[in-house]
mmCIF file of C-alpha atoms and ligand atoms in Angstrom:
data_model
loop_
_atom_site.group_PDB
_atom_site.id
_atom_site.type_symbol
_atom_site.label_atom_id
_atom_site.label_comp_id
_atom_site.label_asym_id
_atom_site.label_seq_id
_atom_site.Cartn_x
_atom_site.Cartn_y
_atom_site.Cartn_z
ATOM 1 C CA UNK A 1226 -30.337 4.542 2.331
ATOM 2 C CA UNK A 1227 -31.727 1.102 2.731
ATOM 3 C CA UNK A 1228 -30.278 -1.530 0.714
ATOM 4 C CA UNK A 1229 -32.628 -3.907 -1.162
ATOM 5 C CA UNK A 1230 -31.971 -7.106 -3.772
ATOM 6 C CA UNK A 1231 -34.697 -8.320 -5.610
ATOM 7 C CA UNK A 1232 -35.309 -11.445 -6.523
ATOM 8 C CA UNK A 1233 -37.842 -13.388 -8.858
ATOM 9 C CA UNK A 1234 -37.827 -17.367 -8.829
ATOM 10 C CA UNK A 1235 -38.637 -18.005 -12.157
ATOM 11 C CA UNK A 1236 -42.014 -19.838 -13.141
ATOM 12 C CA UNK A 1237 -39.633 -22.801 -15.177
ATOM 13 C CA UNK A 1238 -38.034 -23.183 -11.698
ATOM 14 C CA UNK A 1239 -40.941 -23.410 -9.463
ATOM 15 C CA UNK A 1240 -43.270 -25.567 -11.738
ATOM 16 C CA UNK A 1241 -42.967 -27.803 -14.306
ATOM 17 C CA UNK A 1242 -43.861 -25.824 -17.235
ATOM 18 C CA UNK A 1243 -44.514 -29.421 -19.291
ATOM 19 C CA UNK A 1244 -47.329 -30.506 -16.824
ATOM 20 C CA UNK A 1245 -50.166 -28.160 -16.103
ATOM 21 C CA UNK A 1246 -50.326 -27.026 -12.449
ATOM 22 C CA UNK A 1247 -47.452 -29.004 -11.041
ATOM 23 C CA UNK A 1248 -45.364 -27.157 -8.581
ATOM 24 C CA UNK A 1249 -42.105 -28.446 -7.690
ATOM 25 C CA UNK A 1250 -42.325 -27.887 -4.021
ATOM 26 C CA UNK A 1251 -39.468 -29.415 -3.287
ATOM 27 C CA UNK A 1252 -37.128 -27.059 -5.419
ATOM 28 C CA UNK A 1253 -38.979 -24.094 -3.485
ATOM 29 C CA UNK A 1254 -38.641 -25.168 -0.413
ATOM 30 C CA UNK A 1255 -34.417 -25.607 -1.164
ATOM 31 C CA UNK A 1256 -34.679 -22.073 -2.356
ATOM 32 C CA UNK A 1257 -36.766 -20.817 0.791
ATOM 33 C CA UNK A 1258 -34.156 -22.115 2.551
ATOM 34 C CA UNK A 1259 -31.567 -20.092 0.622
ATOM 35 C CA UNK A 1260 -33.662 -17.418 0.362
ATOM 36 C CA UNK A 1261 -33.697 -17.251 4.739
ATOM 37 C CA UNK A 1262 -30.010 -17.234 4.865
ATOM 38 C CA UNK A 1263 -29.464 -13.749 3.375
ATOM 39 C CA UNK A 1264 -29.488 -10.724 5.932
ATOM 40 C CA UNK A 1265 -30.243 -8.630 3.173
ATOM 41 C CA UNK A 1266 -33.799 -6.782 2.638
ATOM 42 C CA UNK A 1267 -35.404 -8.620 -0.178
ATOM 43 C CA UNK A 1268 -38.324 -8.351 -2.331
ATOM 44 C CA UNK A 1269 -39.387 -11.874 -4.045
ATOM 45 C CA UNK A 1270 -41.515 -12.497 -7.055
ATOM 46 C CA UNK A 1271 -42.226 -15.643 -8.787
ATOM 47 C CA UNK A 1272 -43.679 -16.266 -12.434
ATOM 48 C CA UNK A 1273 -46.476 -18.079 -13.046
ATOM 49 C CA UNK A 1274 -44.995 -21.604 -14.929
ATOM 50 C CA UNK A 1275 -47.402 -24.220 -15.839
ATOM 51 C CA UNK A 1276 -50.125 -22.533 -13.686
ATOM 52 C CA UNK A 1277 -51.399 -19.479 -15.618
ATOM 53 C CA UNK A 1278 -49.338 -19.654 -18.342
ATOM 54 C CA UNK A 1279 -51.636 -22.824 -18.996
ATOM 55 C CA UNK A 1280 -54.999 -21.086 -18.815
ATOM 56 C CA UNK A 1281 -53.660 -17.709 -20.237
ATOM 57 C CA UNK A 1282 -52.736 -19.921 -23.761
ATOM 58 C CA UNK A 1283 -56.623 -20.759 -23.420
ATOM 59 C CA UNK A 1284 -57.962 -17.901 -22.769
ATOM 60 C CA UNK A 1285 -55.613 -15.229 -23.695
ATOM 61 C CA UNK A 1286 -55.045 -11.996 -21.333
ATOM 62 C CA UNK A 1287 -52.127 -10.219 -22.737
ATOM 63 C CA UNK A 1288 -53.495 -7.922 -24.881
ATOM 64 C CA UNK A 1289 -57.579 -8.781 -23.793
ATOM 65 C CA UNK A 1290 -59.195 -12.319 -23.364
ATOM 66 C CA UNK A 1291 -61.895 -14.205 -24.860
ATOM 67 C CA UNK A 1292 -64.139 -14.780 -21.747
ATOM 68 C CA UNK A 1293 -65.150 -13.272 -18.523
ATOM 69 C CA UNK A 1294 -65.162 -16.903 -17.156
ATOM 70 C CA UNK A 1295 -61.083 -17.538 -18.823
ATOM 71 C CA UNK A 1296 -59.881 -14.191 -17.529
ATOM 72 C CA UNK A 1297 -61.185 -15.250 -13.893
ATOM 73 C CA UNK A 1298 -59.322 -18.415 -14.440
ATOM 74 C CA UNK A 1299 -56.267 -17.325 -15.328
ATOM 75 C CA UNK A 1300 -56.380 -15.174 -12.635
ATOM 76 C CA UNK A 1301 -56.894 -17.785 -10.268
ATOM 77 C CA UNK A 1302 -54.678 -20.047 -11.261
ATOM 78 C CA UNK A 1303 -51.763 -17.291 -10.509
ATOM 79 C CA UNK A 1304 -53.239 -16.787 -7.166
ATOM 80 C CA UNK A 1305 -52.816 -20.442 -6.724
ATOM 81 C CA UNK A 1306 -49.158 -20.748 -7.354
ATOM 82 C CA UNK A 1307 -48.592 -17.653 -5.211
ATOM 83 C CA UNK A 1308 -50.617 -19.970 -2.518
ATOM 84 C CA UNK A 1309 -48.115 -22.593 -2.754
ATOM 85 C CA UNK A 1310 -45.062 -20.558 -2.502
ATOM 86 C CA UNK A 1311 -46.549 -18.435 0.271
ATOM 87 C CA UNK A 1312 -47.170 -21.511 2.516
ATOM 88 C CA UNK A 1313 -43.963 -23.066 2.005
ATOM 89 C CA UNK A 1314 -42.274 -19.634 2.472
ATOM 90 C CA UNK A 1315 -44.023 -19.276 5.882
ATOM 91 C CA UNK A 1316 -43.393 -22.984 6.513
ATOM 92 C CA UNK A 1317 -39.402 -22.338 6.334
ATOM 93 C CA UNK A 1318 -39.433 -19.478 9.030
ATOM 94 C CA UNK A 1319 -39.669 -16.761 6.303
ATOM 95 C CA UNK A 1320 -42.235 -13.589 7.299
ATOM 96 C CA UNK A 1321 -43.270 -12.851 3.822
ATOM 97 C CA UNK A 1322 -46.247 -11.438 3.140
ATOM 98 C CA UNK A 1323 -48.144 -11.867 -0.455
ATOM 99 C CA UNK A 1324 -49.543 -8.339 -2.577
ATOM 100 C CA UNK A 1325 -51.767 -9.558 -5.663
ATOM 101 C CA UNK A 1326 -50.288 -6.920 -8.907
ATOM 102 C CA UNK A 1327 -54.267 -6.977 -9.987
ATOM 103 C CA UNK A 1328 -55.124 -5.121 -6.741
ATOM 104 C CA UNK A 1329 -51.966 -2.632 -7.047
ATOM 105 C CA UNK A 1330 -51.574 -1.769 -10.524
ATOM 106 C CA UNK A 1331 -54.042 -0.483 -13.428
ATOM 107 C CA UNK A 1332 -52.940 -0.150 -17.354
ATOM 108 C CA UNK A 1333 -53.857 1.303 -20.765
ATOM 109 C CA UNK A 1334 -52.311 0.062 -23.013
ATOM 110 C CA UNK A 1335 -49.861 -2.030 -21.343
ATOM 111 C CA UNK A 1336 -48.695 1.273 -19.475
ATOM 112 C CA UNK A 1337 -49.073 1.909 -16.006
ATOM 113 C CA UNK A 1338 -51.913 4.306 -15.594
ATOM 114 C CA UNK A 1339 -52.194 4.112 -11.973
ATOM 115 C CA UNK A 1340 -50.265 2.374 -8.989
ATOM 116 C CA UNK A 1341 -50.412 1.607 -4.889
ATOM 117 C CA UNK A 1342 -47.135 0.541 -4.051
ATOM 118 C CA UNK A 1343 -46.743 2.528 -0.850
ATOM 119 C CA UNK A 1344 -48.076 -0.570 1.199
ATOM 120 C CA UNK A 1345 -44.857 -2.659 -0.425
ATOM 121 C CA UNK A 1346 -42.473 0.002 0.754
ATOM 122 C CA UNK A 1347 -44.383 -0.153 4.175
ATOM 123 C CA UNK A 1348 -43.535 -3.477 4.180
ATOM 124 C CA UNK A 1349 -39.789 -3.455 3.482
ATOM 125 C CA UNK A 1350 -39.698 -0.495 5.912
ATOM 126 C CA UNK A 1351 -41.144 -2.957 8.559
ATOM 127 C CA UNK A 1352 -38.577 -5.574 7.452
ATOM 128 C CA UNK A 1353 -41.206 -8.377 6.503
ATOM 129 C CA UNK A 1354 -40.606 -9.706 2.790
ATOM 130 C CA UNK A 1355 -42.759 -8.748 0.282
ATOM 131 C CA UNK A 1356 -43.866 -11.081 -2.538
ATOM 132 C CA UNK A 1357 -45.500 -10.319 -5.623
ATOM 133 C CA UNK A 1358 -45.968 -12.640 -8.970
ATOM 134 C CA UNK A 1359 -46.767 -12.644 -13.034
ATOM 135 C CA UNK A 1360 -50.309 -11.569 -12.852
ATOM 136 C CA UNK A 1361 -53.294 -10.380 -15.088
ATOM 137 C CA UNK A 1362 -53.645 -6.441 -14.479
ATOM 138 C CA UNK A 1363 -56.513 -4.891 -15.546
ATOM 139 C CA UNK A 1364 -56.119 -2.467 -18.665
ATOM 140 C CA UNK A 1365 -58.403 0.319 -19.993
ATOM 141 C CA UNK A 1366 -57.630 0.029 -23.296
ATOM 142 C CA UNK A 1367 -56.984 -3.844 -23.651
ATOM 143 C CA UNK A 1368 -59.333 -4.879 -20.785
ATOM 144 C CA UNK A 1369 -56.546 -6.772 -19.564
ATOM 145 C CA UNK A 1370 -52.747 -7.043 -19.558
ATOM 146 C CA UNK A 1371 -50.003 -9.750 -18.418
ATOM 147 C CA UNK A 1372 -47.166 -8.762 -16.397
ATOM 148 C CA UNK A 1373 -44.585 -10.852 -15.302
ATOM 149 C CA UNK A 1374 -43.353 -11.089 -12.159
ATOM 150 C CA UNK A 1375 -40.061 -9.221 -13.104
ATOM 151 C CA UNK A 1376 -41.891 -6.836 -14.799
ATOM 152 C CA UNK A 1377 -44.004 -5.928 -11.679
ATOM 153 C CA UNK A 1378 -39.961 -6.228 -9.473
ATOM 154 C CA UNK A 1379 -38.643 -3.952 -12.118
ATOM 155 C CA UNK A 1380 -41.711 -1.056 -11.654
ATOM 156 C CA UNK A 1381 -41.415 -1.929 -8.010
ATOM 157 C CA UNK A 1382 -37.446 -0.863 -8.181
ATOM 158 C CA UNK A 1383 -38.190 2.396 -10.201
ATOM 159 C CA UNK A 1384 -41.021 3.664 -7.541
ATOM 160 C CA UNK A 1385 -38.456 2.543 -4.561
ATOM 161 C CA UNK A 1386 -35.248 4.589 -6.171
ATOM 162 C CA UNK A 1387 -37.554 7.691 -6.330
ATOM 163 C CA UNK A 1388 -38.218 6.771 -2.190
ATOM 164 C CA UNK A 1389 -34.062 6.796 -2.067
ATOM 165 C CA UNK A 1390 -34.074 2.945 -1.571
ATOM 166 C CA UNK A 1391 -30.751 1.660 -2.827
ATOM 167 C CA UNK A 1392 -31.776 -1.036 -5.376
ATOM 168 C CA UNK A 1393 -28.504 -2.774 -6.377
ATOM 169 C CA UNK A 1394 -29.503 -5.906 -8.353
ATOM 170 C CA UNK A 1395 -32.280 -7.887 -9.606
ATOM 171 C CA UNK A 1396 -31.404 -11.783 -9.119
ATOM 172 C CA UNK A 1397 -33.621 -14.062 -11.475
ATOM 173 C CA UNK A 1398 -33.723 -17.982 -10.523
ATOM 174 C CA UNK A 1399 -34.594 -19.679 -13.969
ATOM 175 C CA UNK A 1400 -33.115 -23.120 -15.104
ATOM 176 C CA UNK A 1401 -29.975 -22.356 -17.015
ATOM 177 C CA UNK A 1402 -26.762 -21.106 -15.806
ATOM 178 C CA UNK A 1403 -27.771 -17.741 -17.509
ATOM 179 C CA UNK A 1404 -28.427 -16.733 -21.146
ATOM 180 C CA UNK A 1405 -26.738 -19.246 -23.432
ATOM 181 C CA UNK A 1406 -25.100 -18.711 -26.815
ATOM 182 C CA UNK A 1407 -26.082 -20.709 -29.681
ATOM 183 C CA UNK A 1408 -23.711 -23.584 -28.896
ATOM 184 C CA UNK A 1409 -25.057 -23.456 -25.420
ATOM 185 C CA UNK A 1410 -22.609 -21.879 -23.467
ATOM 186 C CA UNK A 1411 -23.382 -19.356 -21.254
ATOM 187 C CA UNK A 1412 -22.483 -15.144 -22.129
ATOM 188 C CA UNK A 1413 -21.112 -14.090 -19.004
ATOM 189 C CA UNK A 1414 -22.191 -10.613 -19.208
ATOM 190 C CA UNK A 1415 -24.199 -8.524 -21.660
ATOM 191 C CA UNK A 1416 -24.200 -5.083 -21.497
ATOM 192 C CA UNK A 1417 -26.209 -2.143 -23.821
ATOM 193 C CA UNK A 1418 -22.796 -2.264 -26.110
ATOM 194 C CA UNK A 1419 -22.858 -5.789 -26.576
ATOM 195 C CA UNK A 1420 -26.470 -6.902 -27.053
ATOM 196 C CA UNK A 1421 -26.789 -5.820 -30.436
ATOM 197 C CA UNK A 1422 -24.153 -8.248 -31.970
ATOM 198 C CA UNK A 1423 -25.205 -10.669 -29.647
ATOM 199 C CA UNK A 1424 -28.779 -10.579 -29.694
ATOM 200 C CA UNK A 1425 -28.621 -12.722 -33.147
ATOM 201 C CA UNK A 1426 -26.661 -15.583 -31.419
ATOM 202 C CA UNK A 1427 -28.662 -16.173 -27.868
ATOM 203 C CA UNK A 1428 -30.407 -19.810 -27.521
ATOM 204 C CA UNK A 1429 -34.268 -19.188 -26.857
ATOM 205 C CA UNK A 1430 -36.044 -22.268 -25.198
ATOM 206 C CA UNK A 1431 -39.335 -23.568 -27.319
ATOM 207 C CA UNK A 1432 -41.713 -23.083 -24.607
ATOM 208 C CA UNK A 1433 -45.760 -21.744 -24.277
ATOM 209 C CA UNK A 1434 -45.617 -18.422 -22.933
ATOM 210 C CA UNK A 1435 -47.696 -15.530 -23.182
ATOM 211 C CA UNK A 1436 -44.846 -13.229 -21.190
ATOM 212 C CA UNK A 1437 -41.547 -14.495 -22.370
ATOM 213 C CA UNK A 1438 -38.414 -15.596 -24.163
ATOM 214 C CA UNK A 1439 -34.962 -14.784 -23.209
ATOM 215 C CA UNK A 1440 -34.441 -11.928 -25.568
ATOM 216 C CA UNK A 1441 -37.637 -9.945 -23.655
ATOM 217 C CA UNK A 1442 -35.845 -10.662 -20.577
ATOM 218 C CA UNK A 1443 -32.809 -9.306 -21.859
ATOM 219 C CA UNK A 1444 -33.887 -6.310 -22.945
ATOM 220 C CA UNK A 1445 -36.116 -5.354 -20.292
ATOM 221 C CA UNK A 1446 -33.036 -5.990 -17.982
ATOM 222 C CA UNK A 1447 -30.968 -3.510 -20.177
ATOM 223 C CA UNK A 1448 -33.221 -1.129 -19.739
ATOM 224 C CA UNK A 1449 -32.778 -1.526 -15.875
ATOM 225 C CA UNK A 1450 -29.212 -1.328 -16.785
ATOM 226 C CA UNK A 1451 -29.823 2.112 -17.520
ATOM 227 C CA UNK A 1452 -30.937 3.528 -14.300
ATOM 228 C CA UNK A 1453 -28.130 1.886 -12.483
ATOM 229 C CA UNK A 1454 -29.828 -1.301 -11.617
ATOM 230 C CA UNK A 1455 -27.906 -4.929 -12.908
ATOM 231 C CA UNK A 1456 -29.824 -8.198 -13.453
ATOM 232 C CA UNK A 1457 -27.626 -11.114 -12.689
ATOM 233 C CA UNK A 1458 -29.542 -14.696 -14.345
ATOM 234 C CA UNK A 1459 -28.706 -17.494 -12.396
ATOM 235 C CA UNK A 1460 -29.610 -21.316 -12.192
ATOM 236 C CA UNK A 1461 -31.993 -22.575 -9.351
ATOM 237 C CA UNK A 1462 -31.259 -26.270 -10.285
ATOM 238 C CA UNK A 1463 -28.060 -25.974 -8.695
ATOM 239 C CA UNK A 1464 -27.924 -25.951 -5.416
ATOM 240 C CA UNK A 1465 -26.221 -22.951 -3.475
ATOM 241 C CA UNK A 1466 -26.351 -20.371 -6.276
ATOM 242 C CA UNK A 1467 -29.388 -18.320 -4.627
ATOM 243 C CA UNK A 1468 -27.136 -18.173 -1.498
ATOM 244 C CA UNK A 1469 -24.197 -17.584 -3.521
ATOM 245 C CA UNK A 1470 -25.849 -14.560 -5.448
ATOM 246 C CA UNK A 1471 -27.145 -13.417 -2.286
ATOM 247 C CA UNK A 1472 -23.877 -12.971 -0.435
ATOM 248 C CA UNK A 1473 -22.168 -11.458 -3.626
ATOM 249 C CA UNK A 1474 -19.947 -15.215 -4.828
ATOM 250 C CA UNK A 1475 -19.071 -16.126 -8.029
ATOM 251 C CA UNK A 1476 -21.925 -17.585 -9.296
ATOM 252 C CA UNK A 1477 -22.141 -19.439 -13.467
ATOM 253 C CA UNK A 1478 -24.752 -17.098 -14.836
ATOM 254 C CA UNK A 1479 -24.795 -13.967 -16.783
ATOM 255 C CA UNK A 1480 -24.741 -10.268 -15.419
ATOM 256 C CA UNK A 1481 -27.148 -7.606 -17.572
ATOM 257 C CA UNK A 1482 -25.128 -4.211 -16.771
HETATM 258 C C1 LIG B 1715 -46.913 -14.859 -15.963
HETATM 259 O O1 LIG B 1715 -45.881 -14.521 -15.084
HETATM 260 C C2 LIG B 1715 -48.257 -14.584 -15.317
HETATM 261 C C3 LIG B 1715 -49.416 -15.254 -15.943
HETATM 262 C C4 LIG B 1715 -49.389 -16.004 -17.014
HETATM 263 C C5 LIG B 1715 -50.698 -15.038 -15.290
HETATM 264 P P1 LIG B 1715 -44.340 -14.770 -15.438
HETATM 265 O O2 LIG B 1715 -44.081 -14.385 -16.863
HETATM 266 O O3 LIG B 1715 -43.531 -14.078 -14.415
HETATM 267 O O4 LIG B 1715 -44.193 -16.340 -15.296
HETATM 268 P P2 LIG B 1715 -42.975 -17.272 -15.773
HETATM 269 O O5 LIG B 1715 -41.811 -17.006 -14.876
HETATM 270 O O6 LIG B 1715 -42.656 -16.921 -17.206
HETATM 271 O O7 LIG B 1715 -43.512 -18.659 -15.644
#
């Protein structure tokens, strides 16, 4: 059984979610770095940040949008990101190879309907590094959806377990050491048992986003939690704790288990 990590560099990490369509290139390029020491077989994703998050507040996507012409934006503007990454990436030595989620997944409703990820799996197989990212997928019922790029990793992990992949753990880069409590100090680890008393207490940052919050990420991470699958939420502002994750160190971040 081939062993696989996934990881998703989070869009507050990779951008600067206060300026539209700035990409910190030089925090990705540190992480690409990281990212090259592993030996492991990794999937990446990245979020979105101030690139479509910005056009999606304009012209909506998550549950349908209010333009042909906005939809195409925001749609764009996540390819763009994915453009960035992807050359810096290839810049650093890394052979990762870029699948747009509009291409490979179709929704009603927000629920999968239809999905191609045997080309990912070809991928992994081949040991390139696949890399997906928050995009706008295409939904019968809604016209469009939004999913994040942890939400594509975590569908990615369930088709991959039924392949008997061995998917141990979901690393997310954001920019906190973890989830924080409401005097700011990070919960070490949160578990089904424990969410529910401390659910009321977590620290959620005021930020524009159509995909997220901390408590969404928490509980879609529980939910991975369930099939076997932990989420460990680290900080990519500090240098060394990608590697660190990577090679199994202690790392000041919170485990979902
Ligand atoms: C959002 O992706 C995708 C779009 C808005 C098109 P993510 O939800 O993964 O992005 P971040 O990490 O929150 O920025």
């Amino acid at each position: 059984m081939k062993e696989i990590i996934l990881v998703k560099l989070g869009g507050s990490i990779i951008t600067d979610k206060k300026i539209a369509y700035l990409a910190r290139k030089s925090i990705i390029r540190r992480l690409a770095k990281e990212l090259k020491q592993s030996k492991q077989n990794i999937i990446l994703a990245h979020g979105s940040g101030s690139f479509g998050h910005t056009s999606a507040v304009k012209f909506g996507g998550k549950k349908g949008y209010i333009s042909k012409i906005g939809i195409a934006r925001v749609a764009r503007d996540a390819m763009e990101i994915n453009r960035i990454v992807m050359g810096i990436l290839i810049t650093e030595g890394i052979p990762a190879v870029s699948f747009r989620p509009m291409g490979m997944i179709l929704t009603s409703a927000g629920k999968i309907e239809d999905s191609f990820f045997k080309s990912v799996e070809e991928v992994i197989k081949q040991g390139l590094i696949p890399v997906v990212y928050g995009d706008v997928i295409w939904d019968k019922k809604w016209k469009s959806t939004i999913y994040s790029g942890e939400t594509i990793l975590n569908k990615l992990a369930m088709y991959l377990r039924k392949k008997n992949f061995n998917i141990k753990r979901i690393i997310q880069v954001g920019q906190t050491n973890g989830v924080y409590d409401d005097r700011k100090k990070t919960i070490p680890i949160i578990t089904n048992k424990t969410w529910p008393n401390l659910k009321k207490f977590i620290f959620e940052l005021k930020t524009k986003d159509v995909t997220g919050g901390m408590q969404h990420k928490v509980e879609d991470a529980l939910k991975m939690a369930n099939l076997g699958i932990e989420t460990l939420l680290i900080n990519g502002k500090t240098k060394n704790e990608l590697s660190k994750a990577l090679l199994n160190k202690k790392v000041k971040g919170t485990l979902i288990k």
